[in-house]
Short mmCIF file of C-alpha atoms in Angstrom, two decimals:
data_model
loop_
_atom_site.label_atom_id
_atom_site.label_comp_id
_atom_site.label_asym_id
_atom_site.label_seq_id
_atom_site.Cartn_x
_atom_site.Cartn_y
_atom_site.Cartn_z
CA UNK A 1 31.48 -6.08 -56.04
CA UNK A 2 32.16 -8.80 -58.63
CA UNK A 3 31.78 -6.25 -61.45
CA UNK A 4 34.19 -3.66 -60.09
CA UNK A 5 35.65 -3.74 -56.55
CA UNK A 6 36.82 -0.07 -56.77
CA UNK A 7 33.26 0.99 -57.71
CA UNK A 8 31.87 -0.88 -54.72
CA UNK A 9 34.32 0.92 -52.41
CA UNK A 10 33.29 4.28 -53.91
CA UNK A 11 29.62 3.34 -53.36
CA UNK A 12 30.20 2.62 -49.66
CA UNK A 13 32.18 5.81 -49.14
CA UNK A 14 29.63 7.87 -51.07
CA UNK A 15 26.66 6.47 -49.10
CA UNK A 16 28.36 6.88 -45.70
CA UNK A 17 29.56 10.38 -46.52
CA UNK A 18 26.17 11.40 -47.88
CA UNK A 19 24.38 10.08 -44.78
CA UNK A 20 26.81 11.89 -42.46
CA UNK A 21 26.44 15.21 -44.30
CA UNK A 22 22.66 14.82 -44.47
CA UNK A 23 22.44 14.38 -40.69
CA UNK A 24 24.84 17.28 -40.17
CA UNK A 25 22.94 19.63 -42.48
CA UNK A 26 19.43 18.54 -41.49
CA UNK A 27 19.82 18.05 -37.73
CA UNK A 28 18.21 21.45 -37.11
CA UNK A 29 15.05 20.20 -38.77
CA UNK A 30 14.18 17.86 -35.90
CA UNK A 31 14.20 20.67 -33.34
CA UNK A 32 12.51 23.12 -35.70
CA UNK A 33 9.72 20.64 -36.50
CA UNK A 34 9.14 20.02 -32.79
CA UNK A 35 9.14 23.75 -32.08
CA UNK A 36 6.71 24.34 -34.96
CA UNK A 37 4.27 21.78 -33.52
CA UNK A 38 4.51 23.50 -30.12
CA UNK A 39 4.06 27.06 -31.40
CA UNK A 40 1.14 26.13 -33.64
CA UNK A 41 -0.50 24.35 -30.69
CA UNK A 42 -0.02 27.43 -28.50
CA UNK A 43 -1.56 29.60 -31.21
CA UNK A 44 -4.60 27.32 -31.56
CA UNK A 45 -4.98 27.18 -27.78
CA UNK A 46 -4.99 30.98 -27.60
CA UNK A 47 -7.80 31.12 -30.15
CA UNK A 48 -9.75 28.52 -28.21
CA UNK A 49 -9.37 30.41 -24.91
CA UNK A 50 -10.65 33.62 -26.52
CA UNK A 51 -13.64 31.77 -27.90
CA UNK A 52 -14.49 30.28 -24.49
CA UNK A 53 -13.93 33.54 -22.57
CA UNK A 54 -15.19 36.05 -25.13
CA UNK A 55 -17.79 37.54 -22.78
CA UNK A 56 -15.33 38.06 -19.91
CA UNK A 57 -12.80 39.63 -22.28
CA UNK A 58 -15.48 41.98 -23.62
CA UNK A 59 -16.49 43.08 -20.11
CA UNK A 60 -12.87 43.83 -19.25
CA UNK A 61 -12.31 45.58 -22.57
CA UNK A 62 -9.32 43.36 -23.18
CA UNK A 63 -9.76 42.94 -26.93
CA UNK A 64 -6.59 44.89 -27.79
CA UNK A 65 -4.45 42.95 -25.34
CA UNK A 66 -5.76 39.60 -26.59
CA UNK A 67 -5.23 40.71 -30.19
CA UNK A 68 -1.60 41.56 -29.43
CA UNK A 69 -1.11 38.19 -27.77
CA UNK A 70 -2.59 36.35 -30.75
CA UNK A 71 -0.43 38.31 -33.22
CA UNK A 72 2.65 37.63 -31.09
CA UNK A 73 2.06 33.88 -31.04
CA UNK A 74 1.21 33.82 -34.74
CA UNK A 75 4.43 35.73 -35.53
CA UNK A 76 6.37 33.30 -33.35
CA UNK A 77 5.02 30.35 -35.34
CA UNK A 78 5.67 32.19 -38.62
CA UNK A 79 9.29 33.00 -37.68
CA UNK A 80 9.98 29.38 -36.79
CA UNK A 81 8.35 28.27 -40.03
CA UNK A 82 10.69 30.59 -41.96
CA UNK A 83 13.69 29.01 -40.21
CA UNK A 84 12.26 25.59 -41.06
CA UNK A 85 11.98 26.57 -44.73
CA UNK A 86 15.62 27.68 -44.79
CA UNK A 87 16.75 24.41 -43.20
CA UNK A 88 14.60 22.43 -45.65
CA UNK A 89 16.00 24.42 -48.60
CA UNK A 90 19.60 23.70 -47.57
CA UNK A 91 18.84 20.01 -47.20
CA UNK A 92 17.06 19.90 -50.56
CA UNK A 93 20.05 21.54 -52.26
CA UNK A 94 22.36 18.87 -50.88
CA UNK A 95 19.95 16.02 -51.71
CA UNK A 96 19.59 17.28 -55.30
CA UNK A 97 23.38 17.40 -55.73
CA UNK A 98 23.68 13.94 -54.20
CA UNK A 99 21.18 12.55 -56.70
CA UNK A 100 22.88 14.36 -59.61
CA UNK A 101 26.30 12.85 -58.91
CA UNK A 102 24.86 9.35 -58.93
CA UNK A 103 24.15 9.62 -62.67
CA UNK A 104 27.80 9.88 -63.80
CA UNK A 105 29.85 8.70 -60.80
CA UNK A 106 29.88 4.99 -61.94
CA UNK A 107 31.03 5.98 -65.42
CA UNK A 108 33.77 8.18 -63.97
CA UNK A 109 35.14 5.25 -61.94
CA UNK A 110 34.79 2.50 -64.56
CA UNK A 111 35.64 4.51 -67.74
CA UNK A 112 39.44 4.41 -67.24
CA UNK A 113 39.28 0.61 -67.23
CA UNK A 114 37.38 0.69 -70.55
CA UNK A 115 39.97 2.94 -72.18
CA UNK A 116 42.70 0.57 -71.02
CA UNK A 117 40.81 -2.25 -72.72
CA UNK A 118 40.34 -4.20 -69.49
CA UNK A 119 36.51 -4.23 -69.75
CA UNK A 120 33.93 -4.05 -72.51
CA UNK A 121 31.54 -1.10 -73.04
CA UNK A 122 28.53 -3.06 -71.80
CA UNK A 123 30.15 -3.38 -68.37
CA UNK A 124 29.87 0.39 -67.94
CA UNK A 125 26.05 0.27 -68.29
CA UNK A 126 25.90 -2.81 -66.07
CA UNK A 127 28.01 -1.06 -63.42
CA UNK A 128 25.85 2.09 -63.53
CA UNK A 129 22.63 0.09 -63.14
CA UNK A 130 23.96 -1.95 -60.20
CA UNK A 131 25.43 1.19 -58.60
CA UNK A 132 22.08 3.02 -58.74
CA UNK A 133 20.06 0.12 -57.30
CA UNK A 134 22.41 -0.57 -54.39
CA UNK A 135 23.02 3.11 -53.58
CA UNK A 136 19.26 3.79 -53.41
CA UNK A 137 19.02 1.17 -50.67
CA UNK A 138 22.04 2.55 -48.82
CA UNK A 139 20.81 6.14 -49.09
CA UNK A 140 17.47 5.75 -47.32
CA UNK A 141 18.39 8.33 -44.65
CA UNK A 142 19.54 10.82 -47.31
CA UNK A 143 16.34 10.61 -49.37
CA UNK A 144 13.86 10.36 -46.47
CA UNK A 145 15.49 12.57 -43.84
CA UNK A 146 12.89 15.34 -44.14
CA UNK A 147 10.04 12.92 -43.52
CA UNK A 148 11.93 11.27 -40.65
CA UNK A 149 12.58 14.67 -39.02
CA UNK A 150 8.88 15.60 -39.14
CA UNK A 151 7.85 12.16 -37.88
CA UNK A 152 10.31 12.25 -34.97
CA UNK A 153 8.91 15.61 -33.83
CA UNK A 154 5.40 14.13 -33.70
CA UNK A 155 6.64 11.05 -31.83
CA UNK A 156 8.43 13.23 -29.27
CA UNK A 157 5.22 15.15 -28.54
CA UNK A 158 3.27 11.90 -28.24
CA UNK A 159 5.85 10.54 -25.78
CA UNK A 160 5.49 13.68 -23.65
CA UNK A 161 1.70 13.40 -23.84
CA UNK A 162 1.84 9.75 -22.79
CA UNK A 163 4.00 10.69 -19.82
CA UNK A 164 1.36 13.18 -18.67
CA UNK A 165 -1.72 10.95 -19.04
CA UNK A 166 -0.02 7.80 -17.74
CA UNK A 167 2.08 8.96 -14.76
CA UNK A 168 2.03 5.49 -13.16
CA UNK A 169 4.74 4.50 -15.67
CA UNK A 170 6.99 7.10 -14.05
CA UNK A 171 5.86 6.97 -10.41
CA UNK A 172 5.63 3.21 -10.03
CA UNK A 173 1.90 3.09 -9.29
CA UNK A 174 0.68 -0.40 -8.51
CA UNK A 175 -2.52 -2.27 -7.95
CA UNK A 176 -3.19 -4.23 -4.81
CA UNK A 177 -5.63 -7.02 -4.18
CA UNK A 178 -9.13 -6.70 -2.72
CA UNK A 179 -10.11 -4.06 -5.26
CA UNK A 180 -7.65 -1.42 -4.05
CA UNK A 181 -5.72 0.95 -6.30
CA UNK A 182 -2.81 2.92 -4.92
CA UNK A 183 -1.46 6.00 -6.68
CA UNK A 184 1.68 7.37 -5.04
CA UNK A 185 2.32 11.05 -5.64
CA UNK A 186 5.62 12.28 -7.00
CA UNK A 187 7.60 13.95 -4.26
CA UNK A 188 11.22 14.86 -3.81
CA UNK A 189 11.45 12.77 -0.64
CA UNK A 190 10.89 9.07 -1.16
CA UNK A 191 9.70 8.67 2.45
CA UNK A 192 7.03 11.34 2.06
CA UNK A 193 4.20 10.57 -0.32
CA UNK A 194 0.51 11.13 -0.72
CA UNK A 195 -1.47 7.96 -1.43
CA UNK A 196 -5.09 7.61 -2.50
CA UNK A 197 -6.65 4.18 -1.98
CA UNK A 198 -10.05 2.85 -3.03
CA UNK A 199 -11.47 0.14 -0.77
CA UNK A 200 -14.84 -1.52 -0.26
CA UNK A 201 -14.22 -1.63 3.49
CA UNK A 202 -12.63 1.25 5.41
CA UNK A 203 -11.50 0.91 9.00
CA UNK A 204 -11.77 4.50 10.28
CA UNK A 205 -8.81 6.01 12.11
CA UNK A 206 -9.47 9.72 11.61
CA UNK A 207 -11.52 11.94 13.91
CA UNK A 208 -15.25 12.39 13.43
CA UNK A 209 -17.78 13.77 15.85
CA UNK A 210 -19.87 10.70 15.10
CA UNK A 211 -17.25 8.55 16.84
CA UNK A 212 -18.87 9.32 20.15
CA UNK A 213 -22.20 7.87 19.06
CA UNK A 214 -23.46 4.51 20.28
CA UNK A 215 -24.09 3.00 16.83
CA UNK A 216 -21.13 3.23 14.43
CA UNK A 217 -21.93 3.77 10.77
CA UNK A 218 -20.06 2.80 7.63
CA UNK A 219 -17.03 4.95 6.79
CA UNK A 220 -17.03 6.42 3.27
CA UNK A 221 -13.91 8.59 3.45
CA UNK A 222 -10.97 8.38 5.82
CA UNK A 223 -8.15 10.94 5.78
CA UNK A 224 -5.06 10.04 7.78
CA UNK A 225 -2.35 12.52 8.77
CA UNK A 226 -2.70 14.48 5.56
CA UNK A 227 -0.39 17.41 4.93
CA UNK A 228 -0.80 19.46 1.75
CA UNK A 229 1.77 21.88 0.34
CA UNK A 230 1.65 24.38 -2.50
CA UNK A 231 3.18 23.04 -5.76
CA UNK A 232 6.47 24.83 -5.08
CA UNK A 233 6.40 23.43 -1.51
CA UNK A 234 6.88 26.89 -0.02
CA UNK A 235 3.63 27.02 1.97
CA UNK A 236 1.72 24.48 4.05
CA UNK A 237 -2.00 24.55 3.20
CA UNK A 238 -3.22 21.77 5.51
CA UNK A 239 -1.18 20.21 8.29
CA UNK A 240 -1.61 16.72 9.78
CA UNK A 241 -5.34 16.45 9.02
CA UNK A 242 -7.15 13.31 10.16
CA UNK A 243 -10.91 12.84 9.84
CA UNK A 244 -13.55 10.31 8.86
CA UNK A 245 -16.75 10.91 6.90
CA UNK A 246 -19.36 8.31 7.75
CA UNK A 247 -22.60 7.38 6.03
CA UNK A 248 -25.39 9.88 6.65
CA UNK A 249 -23.07 12.48 8.19
CA UNK A 250 -22.26 15.21 5.62
CA UNK A 251 -19.17 17.40 6.08
CA UNK A 252 -18.84 21.09 5.21
CA UNK A 253 -15.38 22.54 4.50
CA UNK A 254 -15.10 26.28 5.08
CA UNK A 255 -12.29 28.80 5.23
CA UNK A 256 -10.92 31.97 3.63
CA UNK A 257 -9.83 32.04 0.00
CA UNK A 258 -6.45 30.41 -0.49
CA UNK A 259 -6.68 28.31 2.67
CA UNK A 260 -6.53 25.02 0.74
CA UNK A 261 -10.18 23.98 0.45
CA UNK A 262 -10.05 23.09 -3.23
CA UNK A 263 -6.57 21.61 -2.81
CA UNK A 264 -7.99 19.24 -0.19
CA UNK A 265 -10.75 18.20 -2.60
CA UNK A 266 -8.15 17.63 -5.32
CA UNK A 267 -6.13 15.48 -2.95
CA UNK A 268 -9.19 13.33 -2.29
CA UNK A 269 -9.70 13.04 -6.06
CA UNK A 270 -6.07 12.01 -6.54
CA UNK A 271 -5.23 15.19 -8.45
CA UNK A 272 -2.83 16.77 -5.93
CA UNK A 273 0.76 15.62 -5.59
CA UNK A 274 2.45 18.00 -3.17
CA UNK A 275 2.20 16.61 0.34
CA UNK A 276 2.04 13.43 2.34
CA UNK A 277 -0.52 11.29 4.11
CA UNK A 278 -3.17 8.75 3.21
CA UNK A 279 -6.68 9.07 1.77
CA UNK A 280 -9.00 6.06 1.82
CA UNK A 281 -12.09 6.33 -0.38
CA UNK A 282 -15.09 4.05 -0.57
CA UNK A 283 -15.26 1.83 -3.65
CA UNK A 284 -18.35 0.28 -5.18
CA UNK A 285 -18.78 -3.46 -4.94
CA UNK A 286 -18.52 -4.92 -8.43
CA UNK A 287 -20.66 -7.97 -9.25
CA UNK A 288 -18.77 -11.10 -10.18
CA UNK A 289 -19.31 -12.26 -13.75
CA UNK A 290 -19.47 -15.85 -12.47
CA UNK A 291 -21.84 -17.52 -10.08
CA UNK A 292 -20.82 -17.64 -6.41
CA UNK A 293 -21.56 -21.36 -6.23
CA UNK A 294 -24.63 -20.82 -4.05
CA UNK A 295 -26.96 -18.66 -6.08
CA UNK A 296 -27.80 -19.65 -9.64
CA UNK A 297 -26.34 -17.45 -12.41
CA UNK A 298 -29.69 -15.83 -12.98
CA UNK A 299 -29.58 -14.43 -9.45
CA UNK A 300 -26.19 -12.76 -9.81
CA UNK A 301 -25.69 -9.48 -7.97
CA UNK A 302 -26.86 -6.36 -9.78
CA UNK A 303 -24.41 -3.54 -10.58
CA UNK A 304 -23.82 -1.36 -7.54
CA UNK A 305 -24.32 2.44 -7.50
CA UNK A 306 -21.28 4.63 -8.04
CA UNK A 307 -19.21 5.03 -4.89
CA UNK A 308 -17.87 8.57 -5.53
CA UNK A 309 -19.16 11.47 -7.59
CA UNK A 310 -17.30 14.77 -7.93
CA UNK A 311 -19.19 17.99 -8.77
CA UNK A 312 -16.88 20.92 -9.63
CA UNK A 313 -17.79 24.59 -9.39
CA UNK A 314 -17.98 24.91 -13.18
CA UNK A 315 -19.49 21.69 -14.55
CA UNK A 316 -18.16 20.20 -17.75
CA UNK A 317 -20.63 20.33 -20.62
CA UNK A 318 -20.04 17.61 -23.19
CA UNK A 319 -20.62 18.14 -26.90
CA UNK A 320 -23.84 16.27 -27.56
CA UNK A 321 -27.54 16.03 -26.82
CA UNK A 322 -29.32 16.93 -23.61
CA UNK A 323 -29.68 13.23 -22.88
CA UNK A 324 -25.91 12.76 -23.18
CA UNK A 325 -25.40 15.70 -20.80
CA UNK A 326 -27.52 13.97 -18.15
CA UNK A 327 -25.93 10.55 -18.59
CA UNK A 328 -22.37 11.92 -18.34
CA UNK A 329 -20.12 10.52 -16.94
CA UNK A 330 -21.80 7.49 -15.34
CA UNK A 331 -23.22 5.91 -18.49
CA UNK A 332 -20.93 7.43 -21.15
CA UNK A 333 -18.60 4.44 -21.38
CA UNK A 334 -21.52 2.03 -21.60
CA UNK A 335 -23.15 4.13 -24.34
CA UNK A 336 -19.91 4.10 -26.35
CA UNK A 337 -19.59 0.33 -26.14
CA UNK A 338 -23.25 -0.11 -27.02
CA UNK A 339 -22.84 2.08 -30.13
CA UNK A 340 -19.72 0.14 -31.17
CA UNK A 341 -21.58 -3.16 -30.75
CA UNK A 342 -19.24 -4.57 -28.12
CA UNK A 343 -20.27 -7.54 -26.05
CA UNK A 344 -21.94 -6.89 -22.75
CA UNK A 345 -19.14 -8.63 -20.86
CA UNK A 346 -16.36 -6.67 -22.51
CA UNK A 347 -16.67 -3.74 -20.14
CA UNK A 348 -14.53 -3.95 -17.02
CA UNK A 349 -17.07 -1.90 -15.08
CA UNK A 350 -20.62 -3.16 -14.76
CA UNK A 351 -23.10 -0.64 -16.10
CA UNK A 352 -26.05 0.63 -14.10
CA UNK A 353 -29.45 0.33 -15.81
CA UNK A 354 -30.00 3.19 -18.24
CA UNK A 355 -32.59 5.75 -17.06
CA UNK A 356 -35.54 6.01 -19.43
CA UNK A 357 -36.83 9.31 -20.79
CA UNK A 358 -39.41 9.68 -18.04
CA UNK A 359 -36.73 9.36 -15.36
CA UNK A 360 -34.58 11.94 -17.12
CA UNK A 361 -37.49 14.41 -17.35
CA UNK A 362 -38.43 13.77 -13.71
CA UNK A 363 -34.84 14.42 -12.65
CA UNK A 364 -34.77 17.74 -14.53
CA UNK A 365 -37.98 18.65 -12.72
CA UNK A 366 -36.36 17.77 -9.38
CA UNK A 367 -33.61 20.33 -10.03
CA UNK A 368 -36.06 22.92 -11.44
CA UNK A 369 -34.59 22.84 -14.94
CA UNK A 370 -37.58 21.84 -17.06
CA UNK A 371 -37.07 24.89 -19.29
CA UNK A 372 -34.43 22.98 -21.30
CA UNK A 373 -37.10 20.51 -22.39
CA UNK A 374 -38.94 23.24 -24.28
CA UNK A 375 -36.62 22.92 -27.26
CA UNK A 376 -38.17 21.24 -30.29
CA UNK A 377 -36.19 17.98 -29.99
CA UNK A 378 -36.49 17.72 -26.21
CA UNK A 379 -33.89 15.32 -24.79
CA UNK A 380 -32.40 14.87 -28.26
CA UNK A 381 -31.65 18.59 -28.65
CA UNK A 382 -28.00 19.06 -29.60
CA UNK A 383 -26.22 22.38 -29.13
CA UNK A 384 -23.31 24.08 -27.39
CA UNK A 385 -24.76 23.78 -23.89
CA UNK A 386 -21.84 25.59 -22.24
CA UNK A 387 -22.85 28.72 -24.17
CA UNK A 388 -26.63 28.26 -24.02
CA UNK A 389 -26.96 27.61 -20.28
CA UNK A 390 -25.99 30.09 -17.59
CA UNK A 391 -23.57 28.94 -14.88
CA UNK A 392 -26.48 28.53 -12.45
CA UNK A 393 -28.32 26.31 -14.94
CA UNK A 394 -25.16 24.31 -15.56
CA UNK A 395 -24.82 23.74 -11.81
CA UNK A 396 -28.42 22.52 -11.63
CA UNK A 397 -27.72 20.17 -14.54
CA UNK A 398 -24.71 18.83 -12.62
CA UNK A 399 -27.03 18.12 -9.66
CA UNK A 400 -29.35 16.26 -12.05
CA UNK A 401 -26.40 14.02 -12.98
CA UNK A 402 -25.69 13.52 -9.29
CA UNK A 403 -29.28 12.57 -8.44
CA UNK A 404 -29.47 10.16 -11.39
CA UNK A 405 -26.27 8.42 -10.33
CA UNK A 406 -27.16 8.46 -6.60
CA UNK A 407 -23.61 7.72 -5.37
CA UNK A 408 -22.64 6.72 -1.86
CA UNK A 409 -20.51 9.85 -1.42
CA UNK A 410 -20.62 13.14 -3.35
CA UNK A 411 -17.86 15.74 -3.21
CA UNK A 412 -19.03 19.26 -4.06
CA UNK A 413 -16.56 22.07 -4.75
CA UNK A 414 -18.67 25.23 -4.35
CA UNK A 415 -21.18 23.55 -6.64
CA UNK A 416 -23.99 26.00 -5.80
CA UNK A 417 -21.98 29.23 -5.90
CA UNK A 418 -24.00 30.61 -8.84
CA UNK A 419 -27.39 29.76 -7.30
CA UNK A 420 -29.57 31.83 -5.00
CA UNK A 421 -30.00 30.66 -1.41
CA UNK A 422 -33.50 29.27 -2.04
CA UNK A 423 -32.42 27.03 -4.93
CA UNK A 424 -29.27 26.05 -3.05
CA UNK A 425 -31.30 24.90 -0.05
CA UNK A 426 -33.72 23.06 -2.33
CA UNK A 427 -30.94 21.08 -4.07
CA UNK A 428 -29.30 20.15 -0.78
CA UNK A 429 -32.65 18.91 0.53
CA UNK A 430 -32.99 16.78 -2.62
CA UNK A 431 -29.60 15.17 -1.91
CA UNK A 432 -30.56 14.44 1.68
CA UNK A 433 -33.89 13.00 0.54
CA UNK A 434 -32.04 10.75 -1.92
CA UNK A 435 -29.86 9.43 0.92
CA UNK A 436 -26.59 10.76 -0.53
CA UNK A 437 -23.78 11.56 1.89
CA UNK A 438 -21.77 14.57 0.75
CA UNK A 439 -18.68 16.65 1.45
CA UNK A 440 -19.15 20.31 0.48
CA UNK A 441 -16.89 23.29 0.05
CA UNK A 442 -18.69 26.57 0.62
CA UNK A 443 -18.61 30.07 2.06
CA UNK A 444 -22.27 30.75 2.87
CA UNK A 445 -23.35 30.27 6.50
CA UNK A 446 -26.69 29.01 5.16
CA UNK A 447 -24.97 25.75 4.17
CA UNK A 448 -24.16 24.81 7.76
CA UNK A 449 -27.65 23.48 8.55
CA UNK A 450 -27.41 20.80 5.85
CA UNK A 451 -24.25 19.24 7.34
CA UNK A 452 -23.40 17.38 10.52
CA UNK A 453 -19.75 18.44 10.82
CA UNK A 454 -17.80 21.53 9.77
CA UNK A 455 -14.08 21.54 8.95
CA UNK A 456 -12.73 25.08 9.27
CA UNK A 457 -9.42 25.69 7.49
CA UNK A 458 -7.40 28.66 8.68
CA UNK A 459 -5.58 31.28 6.63
CA UNK A 460 -2.24 30.52 4.95
CA UNK A 461 -0.31 32.52 7.52
CA UNK A 462 -1.41 30.02 10.19
CA UNK A 463 0.56 27.27 8.41
CA UNK A 464 -2.19 24.74 7.69
CA UNK A 465 -4.07 24.79 11.00
CA UNK A 466 -7.66 23.53 11.04
CA UNK A 467 -10.60 22.89 13.34
CA UNK A 468 -13.30 20.19 13.10
CA UNK A 469 -16.53 20.72 15.00
CA UNK A 470 -20.10 19.49 14.96
CA UNK A 471 -22.73 21.64 13.26
CA UNK A 472 -24.47 22.36 16.56
CA UNK A 473 -21.30 23.88 17.98
CA UNK A 474 -20.83 26.02 14.87
CA UNK A 475 -24.45 27.26 14.85
CA UNK A 476 -24.05 28.51 18.41
CA UNK A 477 -21.23 30.80 17.28
CA UNK A 478 -23.06 32.23 14.23
#
């Protein structure tokens, strides 16, 4: 400013005008970059789905249809990329012109003063140097807009991803004392919500046929006035359901397809949002890291078994060794911390003792899956287990995980659907022998004998009606 006030005014106007025009010309880049990220992700996801379902596609003869879908999504990404190149070209043209004018704009402003004899020639070079340095600082948006546009698209996708994996930020989830965690579901009506609570002590309120017994047992799952709706809230799947699952009294959930069996299991897992009611689940007692004041520190309580263990119809096969398959998910977090060299007390959840190799082999024998040990590296064999093992073998491996963990309550969503009746009966007998209480979803009448109570869900057209009876009463009708 001290060199030439008019030049300083031109600098400010030039920087502000350049920034405004840059934003105006390049504003499409932000949306195009975001759209490019989305379309490329959709294309990659399509390729992944084909890889995972190649056999099913081959059986259906759907290669041509899948090929057309892949080409369509690839073309969509390519078309958007072409639009992005055009937008980038236009912005580059403007940025190049903006840079070009900087080289002679100071001279054009200061030169008339030189010809009038008001300044010396050296002031022109001094003005040009100062102009370039200051304008570079003022023109950060102009020179870096392309990078900022790409970065903002990535940030926007990360924000959306964060909103999906951390819904408590949006729904106002909160933690209560006494080891309870409440997760309110998102519903349109603030007075109607579905809550899932973990508690070490459950005071049963729901119906159970064991209520009539003389010696009450510990409640592991208590469902109170639960109503489940389809995601669009057009159909009632389960209406006003109340029941209690107590220790040593397994429950079988039956009903026609589409009656809401899996939706009920998802609600218990905290994965279903459409509906209202309350679900109380048993929680494992966690040992205190400090002494209780009575027992010496060396006699501190040992880590408790897992309280809940979910077994889906199609088990998840992790990428890793056979040992890692068996230890998933109970010991996975502890293994990760051990590999990273973290302190033993750094884990919020106390780890159960790691099973040794003999226990792992014995567990595979219990589920009749010793054939996987025939590979050269045994428990250290690493391969794509989801492709190597049949669905029936994967389900037996999931039962091996269950028996190793030995939870208080297991929830099984048609977890033996790919097994023959003999192996199904054998695995259920192993659970009973291990003292595991379980809630099963199934269609086969042969499952009834392994449960104490049967919850029968009616068809959709009956608007969520249900019936809970003891196994003896059900067997009489079969």
